Amino acid sequence: MLLRDAQGQPIAIRREDYAAPAYWIDTVDLTFDLDPAKTRVLNRMQMRRNPEVPMQPLRLDGDELNLARVLVNGQGASFRMEGEQLVIDGLPDAFELEIFTTCCPIKNTKLMGLFVSEDTFFTQCEAEGFRRITYFLDRPDVMASYTVTLRAAKAAYPVLLSNGNLVEQGELPEGRHFAKWVDPFKKPSYLFALVAGKLVAREQRIKARSGKEHLLQVYVRAGDLDKTEHAMNSLINSVLWDEARFGLPLDLDRFMIVATSDFNMGAMENKGLNIFNTKYVLANQATATDADYSNIESVVGHEYFHNWSGDRVTCRDWFQLSLKEGLTVFRDQEFSQDLCADASARAVKRIEDVRVLRTAQFPEDAGPMAHPVRPDSYIEISNFYTVTIYEKGAEVVRMMQTLVGRKGFEKGITLYFERHDGQAVTCDDFAQAIADANPESELARLLPQFKRWYSQAGTPRLAAHGVYDAQNRSYTLSVVQSCPPTPGQPTKEPFVIPLNVGLLDASSGRELPLQLEGESEATQGTRTVVLSRAGEQITFTGLDAEPVPSILRGFSAPVILDFEYTDAQLLTLLANDPDPFNRWEAGQRLGLRAALNGIAALATDATPVLNDAYIDAMRSVLRNPQLDAAFKELVLTLPSETYIAEQLDVVDPQRVHLVREAMRAQLATALFADWQWAYEEHHDTGAYSPDPTSSGRRALAGMALNFLCLAARSSGDAVWPGKTLQRFKDAGNMTDRFNALNALVSSGHTLAAQALARFHAIFKDEALVIDKWFSLQAGAPDRGGDILPLVKQLMKHPDFSLKNPNRARSVIFSFCSANPGAFHRPDAAGYVFWSERVIELDAINPQVAARLARALDRWSKLAEPYRSAAREAIARVAAKPDLSKDTHEVVTRALAGN
Ligand code: TRP
Ligand code: ZN
């Protein structure tokens, strides 16, 4: 398989070209002599021809390897290189293949394959990193049994880990030692892992339902042991939850998590040896925020749940990536919800998940990188670890659960794992299993059509319209669905859409009983209506007046709902909807409407954008004794600049920024007394606990401080900034401390400088906290173009490094991807900065560079002069010779996008 065409351009891999492998690898015996400059890898494989495939040469993948020897059945064999592939002809039906290679982990800045981080060896093999360790059939449908021997200097690398069980260890001459690991489960190469270095572990033994004992370990550097308790608790909860909810037990004697500070993504589910970015392991109350605690719980859960959804049953090819990622995100979302003590906390988690989907995935689905949940082609698979594969994929799984019910879904999961245990399968296999376990369900009835969610890209739009018929006492909702064209898909067929609906009484706000036309009785609460045609009508009867419809409750499908709500209807929903998601959504719609009006009216920062009704409604929410603090904080958070921008056909990012800042300033002053009350009422002084209730109180208190400092900015008041600085100094945990710091920085108060200096001094040895310090500054609200010069300054700080992905993200991504008001400058300097950083990063770490490259995905929506300047910056990157496949794919797609 050649990866470049005659012009040297990378060639796309297509899903329809899938062919089973010509050879199987039954066993792999790997011996590593670990050395940072030159690691030797001896790879002995028992292989056989796949009789179902026509006879052809063996082609093994490799990448940046030095090949020393190839033996077939112990004899020197003839082979040739085709690009990076090692090709062997004339092989017998079954044979032993021995390959000896070396590689250079210390120079591995891509962080794929075997690399060194802070003097410790780590591997990252998904998706195609194993080929950087040895020549192999590096594809997920080739599953083998692994035996791994690690040899290294004992003083420098006392801990030697790989997948499975430790079967032997001992001393070697010259101060070296070894450890031998055997993985009892067959696995694809992307799940291989090794770790070697100076590490310590928190350990916990747990007993499963079966009575079997398991050893859980969390490995970190010696100074970090006091930050592993939360990760360990999250792991224990994960093991218990998967067994309780889905009957899926831990299948290993030993389960290990290891943390590294140099990592391209969040974490990796290698069988029995998960490797994590430190960001998703390390936490104590002094260094980690509530958000960090909650992310750690999710990511530990996510990787643990992969042990079944990914490891026991894996993907046939990388086009099926969402088979494991969408399902596992769904599982981690359910896990976090199930750990919540009450319905309000569950709803808060749901709202947070939907917010991610709508601010990140909807733009992706509307831009040049739009792709189906099961893509049809790619140039570089690393570019398809996207919010579409993960988060939209999770929504597709969630819709299946909605269509078959919670119990039915659990039956479906059981059937899926029974049917496919030990196999590499497809998204079709998954959907089929869920449907087969629920033959009477709407999912089974509509399965082929439902699967359009896998094949069609783009966010469907529902145009809904309600008509009340006084004579018949009925209310008819007409719903028309459509889906915009996406690259390679000019037209779309209708989707199956589970639509959760309720009705409220317009005057009392009370929920009304639901009776569909033709039904003899009414029911209470939410109904799921299953849409499958381009246009449908739903008629409710027995209504004395026009109701307020509550549509898409719980965000029951990943769609955009257009309904011409009046302000009064939205205020009714905001005050009364028993569905917390739609209650929150009503507030978002009101805020969005105000923002769009302000933008259209060319509001300046002196123009009031929010009307009294909105301010009063927000005050009522804030003061409502029935609502939880976490929910209030979500309602009072205005839609983000990114989300507002998505609703516009032509975006002037400066105007969006200005209007949103004006809205924030107005909320700050109009609710000043309420914010004071909220702060006094919710800031606690007691012992720290990261549970949802306490973190909700801290979030609301932090929001109040933020607004109080913002109000002080216009009034000149010095009391609240002073109090905030004091709070910053006295805070008993990172959440309160960081929120206070953020309040000073984002209001641009003069006290911010000393607080930032102090913060750095306290935490100079805590890398993850220093990341926060950088990211807060690079992401702060822009005032007259002050952020870009600051970002350039930060890049010269002795603590800055482009090679460490977390640090690069904390400065560069915080500015380019998370601070639109600062990034989109009329003088184009933000784009020039972006193009320089993409090119610079591409030579170090293509995966990270390609992520950064996506910051300008939505360039074609920009107003002039931004649009032309952005296009020019992308073209400058695209014109660079020797670009990685990763970055090349992103920028060429961006340019093709318009
Ligand atoms: N499979 C991992 C997860 O979702 C993520 C992952 C894929 C990854 N490729 C990676 C992590 C490369 C680090 C580097 O859980
Ligand atoms: Zn995953």
CSV table of N, CA and C in Angstrom, one decimal, residues 634-713:
chain,number,residue,atom,x,y,z
A,634,LEU,N,-25.1,27.2,35.6
A,634,LEU,CA,-25.2,26.9,34.2
A,634,LEU,C,-26.2,27.9,33.5
A,635,VAL,N,-27.3,28.1,34.2
A,635,VAL,CA,-28.3,29.0,33.6
A,635,VAL,C,-27.8,30.4,33.4
A,636,LEU,N,-27.0,30.8,34.4
A,636,LEU,CA,-26.5,32.2,34.4
A,636,LEU,C,-25.3,32.4,33.5
A,637,THR,N,-24.7,31.3,33.0
A,637,THR,CA,-23.6,31.4,32.0
A,637,THR,C,-24.2,31.7,30.7
A,638,LEU,N,-23.8,32.8,30.1
A,638,LEU,CA,-24.3,33.2,28.8
A,638,LEU,C,-23.7,32.2,27.7
A,639,PRO,N,-24.4,32.1,26.6
A,639,PRO,CA,-23.9,31.2,25.5
A,639,PRO,C,-22.5,31.8,25.1
A,640,SER,N,-21.6,30.8,24.8
A,640,SER,CA,-20.2,31.2,24.5
A,640,SER,C,-20.1,32.0,23.2
A,641,GLU,N,-19.0,32.7,23.0
A,641,GLU,CA,-18.8,33.4,21.7
A,641,GLU,C,-18.8,32.4,20.5
A,642,THR,N,-18.3,31.3,20.7
A,642,THR,CA,-18.3,30.3,19.7
A,642,THR,C,-19.7,29.8,19.3
A,643,TYR,N,-20.5,29.6,20.3
A,643,TYR,CA,-21.9,29.2,20.1
A,643,TYR,C,-22.7,30.3,19.4
A,644,ILE,N,-22.5,31.5,19.9
A,644,ILE,CA,-23.2,32.6,19.2
A,644,ILE,C,-22.8,32.7,17.8
A,645,ALA,N,-21.4,32.6,17.5
A,645,ALA,CA,-20.9,32.8,16.2
A,645,ALA,C,-21.5,31.7,15.2
A,646,GLU,N,-21.7,30.5,15.7
A,646,GLU,CA,-22.3,29.4,14.9
A,646,GLU,C,-23.7,29.8,14.4
A,647,GLN,N,-24.4,30.6,15.1
A,647,GLN,CA,-25.8,31.0,14.7
A,647,GLN,C,-25.8,32.0,13.6
A,648,LEU,N,-24.7,32.6,13.3
A,648,LEU,CA,-24.6,33.7,12.3
A,648,LEU,C,-24.1,33.1,10.9
A,649,ASP,N,-24.6,33.8,9.8
A,649,ASP,CA,-24.1,33.4,8.5
A,649,ASP,C,-22.7,34.0,8.3
A,650,VAL,N,-22.6,35.2,8.7
A,650,VAL,CA,-21.3,35.9,8.5
A,650,VAL,C,-20.9,36.4,9.9
A,651,VAL,N,-19.7,36.1,10.3
A,651,VAL,CA,-19.3,36.4,11.7
A,651,VAL,C,-18.2,37.4,11.8
A,652,ASP,N,-18.5,38.5,12.5
A,652,ASP,CA,-17.5,39.4,12.9
A,652,ASP,C,-17.1,39.1,14.3
A,653,PRO,N,-16.0,38.4,14.6
A,653,PRO,CA,-15.7,38.0,15.9
A,653,PRO,C,-15.6,39.1,16.9
A,654,GLN,N,-15.1,40.2,16.5
A,654,GLN,CA,-15.0,41.4,17.4
A,654,GLN,C,-16.3,41.9,17.9
A,655,ARG,N,-17.3,41.8,17.0
A,655,ARG,CA,-18.6,42.3,17.4
A,655,ARG,C,-19.2,41.3,18.3
A,656,VAL,N,-19.0,40.0,18.0
A,656,VAL,CA,-19.6,39.0,19.0
A,656,VAL,C,-19.0,39.2,20.3
A,657,HIS,N,-17.7,39.4,20.4
A,657,HIS,CA,-17.0,39.6,21.6
A,657,HIS,C,-17.5,40.8,22.4
A,658,LEU,N,-17.6,41.9,21.7
A,658,LEU,CA,-18.1,43.2,22.2
A,658,LEU,C,-19.5,43.0,22.9
A,659,VAL,N,-20.3,42.4,22.1
A,659,VAL,CA,-21.7,42.3,22.6
A,659,VAL,C,-21.8,41.4,23.8
A,660,ARG,N,-21.1,40.3,23.7
A,660,ARG,CA,-21.1,39.3,24.9
A,660,ARG,C,-20.5,40.0,26.1
A,661,GLU,N,-19.4,40.8,25.9
A,661,GLU,CA,-18.9,41.5,27.0
A,661,GLU,C,-19.8,42.5,27.6
A,662,ALA,N,-20.6,43.2,26.7
A,662,ALA,CA,-21.6,44.1,27.1
A,662,ALA,C,-22.7,43.4,28.0
A,663,MET,N,-23.0,42.2,27.5
A,663,MET,CA,-24.1,41.5,28.3
A,663,MET,C,-23.5,41.1,29.7
A,664,ARG,N,-22.3,40.7,29.7
A,664,ARG,CA,-21.7,40.3,31.0
A,664,ARG,C,-21.6,41.5,31.9
A,665,ALA,N,-21.2,42.7,31.4
A,665,ALA,CA,-21.2,43.9,32.2
A,665,ALA,C,-22.5,44.2,32.7
A,666,GLN,N,-23.5,44.1,31.9
A,666,GLN,CA,-24.9,44.4,32.3
A,666,GLN,C,-25.4,43.5,33.4
A,667,LEU,N,-25.1,42.2,33.2
A,667,LEU,CA,-25.5,41.2,34.3
A,667,LEU,C,-24.8,41.5,35.6
A,668,ALA,N,-23.6,42.0,35.5
A,668,ALA,CA,-22.8,42.3,36.7
A,668,ALA,C,-23.4,43.5,37.4
A,669,THR,N,-23.7,44.5,36.8
A,669,THR,CA,-24.3,45.7,37.5
A,669,THR,C,-25.7,45.6,37.9
A,670,ALA,N,-26.5,45.0,36.9
A,670,ALA,CA,-28.0,44.9,37.2
A,670,ALA,C,-28.2,44.0,38.4
A,671,LEU,N,-27.4,43.0,38.5
A,671,LEU,CA,-27.6,42.0,39.6
A,671,LEU,C,-26.6,42.1,40.7
A,672,PHE,N,-26.1,43.3,40.9
A,672,PHE,CA,-25.0,43.5,41.8
A,672,PHE,C,-25.3,43.0,43.2
A,673,ALA,N,-26.5,43.4,43.7
A,673,ALA,CA,-26.9,43.0,45.1
A,673,ALA,C,-27.1,41.5,45.2
A,674,ASP,N,-27.6,40.9,44.1
A,674,ASP,CA,-27.8,39.5,44.0
A,674,ASP,C,-26.5,38.7,44.0
A,675,TRP,N,-25.6,39.2,43.3
A,675,TRP,CA,-24.2,38.6,43.3
A,675,TRP,C,-23.6,38.6,44.7
A,676,GLN,N,-23.8,39.8,45.4
A,676,GLN,CA,-23.3,39.8,46.7
A,676,GLN,C,-23.9,38.8,47.6
A,677,TRP,N,-25.2,38.7,47.5
A,677,TRP,CA,-25.9,37.7,48.2
A,677,TRP,C,-25.4,36.3,47.9
A,678,ALA,N,-25.3,36.1,46.6
A,678,ALA,CA,-24.9,34.7,46.1
A,678,ALA,C,-23.5,34.4,46.6
A,679,TYR,N,-22.6,35.3,46.6
A,679,TYR,CA,-21.3,35.0,47.1
A,679,TYR,C,-21.3,34.7,48.6
A,680,GLU,N,-22.0,35.6,49.4
A,680,GLU,CA,-22.0,35.4,50.8
A,680,GLU,C,-22.7,34.0,51.2
A,681,GLU,N,-23.7,33.7,50.4
A,681,GLU,CA,-24.5,32.5,50.7
A,681,GLU,C,-23.8,31.2,50.3
A,682,HIS,N,-22.9,31.2,49.3
A,682,HIS,CA,-22.4,30.0,48.7
A,682,HIS,C,-20.9,29.7,48.9
A,683,HIS,N,-20.2,30.8,49.3
A,683,HIS,CA,-18.7,30.5,49.5
A,683,HIS,C,-18.6,29.7,50.8
A,684,ASP,N,-17.9,28.5,50.7
A,684,ASP,CA,-17.8,27.9,52.0
A,684,ASP,C,-16.4,27.9,52.5
A,685,THR,N,-16.3,27.6,53.8
A,685,THR,CA,-15.0,27.7,54.5
A,685,THR,C,-14.7,26.3,55.1
A,686,GLY,N,-15.7,25.4,54.9
A,686,GLY,CA,-15.5,24.1,55.6
A,686,GLY,C,-14.5,23.2,54.8
A,687,ALA,N,-14.5,21.9,55.2
A,687,ALA,CA,-13.5,21.0,54.6
A,687,ALA,C,-13.9,20.8,53.1
A,688,TYR,N,-12.9,20.5,52.3
A,688,TYR,CA,-13.1,20.4,50.9
A,688,TYR,C,-13.6,19.0,50.5
A,689,SER,N,-14.6,19.0,49.6
A,689,SER,CA,-15.0,17.7,49.0
A,689,SER,C,-15.4,18.0,47.6
A,690,PRO,N,-15.0,17.2,46.7
A,690,PRO,CA,-15.3,17.5,45.3
A,690,PRO,C,-16.7,17.1,44.8
A,691,ASP,N,-17.6,16.7,45.7
A,691,ASP,CA,-18.9,16.2,45.2
A,691,ASP,C,-19.7,17.3,44.5
A,692,PRO,N,-20.7,16.8,43.7
A,692,PRO,CA,-21.4,17.8,42.8
A,692,PRO,C,-22.0,18.9,43.6
A,693,THR,N,-22.6,18.7,44.8
A,693,THR,CA,-23.3,19.7,45.5
A,693,THR,C,-22.3,20.8,46.0
A,694,SER,N,-21.2,20.4,46.6
A,694,SER,CA,-20.2,21.3,47.0
A,694,SER,C,-19.5,22.1,45.9
A,695,SER,N,-19.2,21.3,44.8
A,695,SER,CA,-18.6,22.0,43.7
A,695,SER,C,-19.5,22.9,43.0
A,696,GLY,N,-20.8,22.6,43.0
A,696,GLY,CA,-21.8,23.6,42.5
A,696,GLY,C,-21.8,24.9,43.3
A,697,ARG,N,-21.8,24.8,44.6
A,697,ARG,CA,-21.7,26.0,45.4
A,697,ARG,C,-20.5,26.8,45.1
A,698,ARG,N,-19.3,26.1,45.0
A,698,ARG,CA,-18.1,26.8,44.7
A,698,ARG,C,-18.2,27.5,43.3
A,699,ALA,N,-18.8,26.8,42.4
A,699,ALA,CA,-18.9,27.4,41.0
A,699,ALA,C,-19.8,28.6,41.0
A,700,LEU,N,-20.9,28.6,41.8
A,700,LEU,CA,-21.7,29.8,41.9
A,700,LEU,C,-21.1,30.9,42.6
A,701,ALA,N,-20.4,30.6,43.7
A,701,ALA,CA,-19.6,31.6,44.4
A,701,ALA,C,-18.5,32.2,43.5
A,702,GLY,N,-17.9,31.4,42.8
A,702,GLY,CA,-16.8,31.9,41.9
A,702,GLY,C,-17.4,32.8,40.8
A,703,MET,N,-18.6,32.4,40.3
A,703,MET,CA,-19.2,33.2,39.3
A,703,MET,C,-19.6,34.6,39.9
A,704,ALA,N,-20.1,34.5,41.1
A,704,ALA,CA,-20.5,35.8,41.8
A,704,ALA,C,-19.3,36.7,41.9
A,705,LEU,N,-18.2,36.2,42.3
A,705,LEU,CA,-17.0,37.0,42.5
A,705,LEU,C,-16.6,37.6,41.2
A,706,ASN,N,-16.7,36.8,40.1
A,706,ASN,CA,-16.3,37.3,38.8
A,706,ASN,C,-17.2,38.5,38.4
A,707,PHE,N,-18.5,38.4,38.6
A,707,PHE,CA,-19.3,39.5,38.3
A,707,PHE,C,-19.1,40.7,39.2
A,708,LEU,N,-18.8,40.4,40.5
A,708,LEU,CA,-18.6,41.5,41.4
A,708,LEU,C,-17.4,42.3,41.0
A,709,CYS,N,-16.3,41.6,40.6
A,709,CYS,CA,-15.1,42.3,40.1
A,709,CYS,C,-15.4,43.1,38.8
A,710,LEU,N,-16.2,42.5,38.0
A,710,LEU,CA,-16.5,43.1,36.7
A,710,LEU,C,-17.3,44.4,37.0
A,711,ALA,N,-18.3,44.3,37.9
A,711,ALA,CA,-19.1,45.5,38.2
A,711,ALA,C,-18.1,46.6,38.8
A,712,ALA,N,-17.2,46.1,39.6
A,712,ALA,CA,-16.2,47.1,40.2
A,712,ALA,C,-15.4,47.8,39.1
A,713,ARG,N,-15.2,47.2,38.0
A,713,ARG,CA,-14.5,47.8,36.9
A,713,ARG,C,-15.2,49.1,36.4
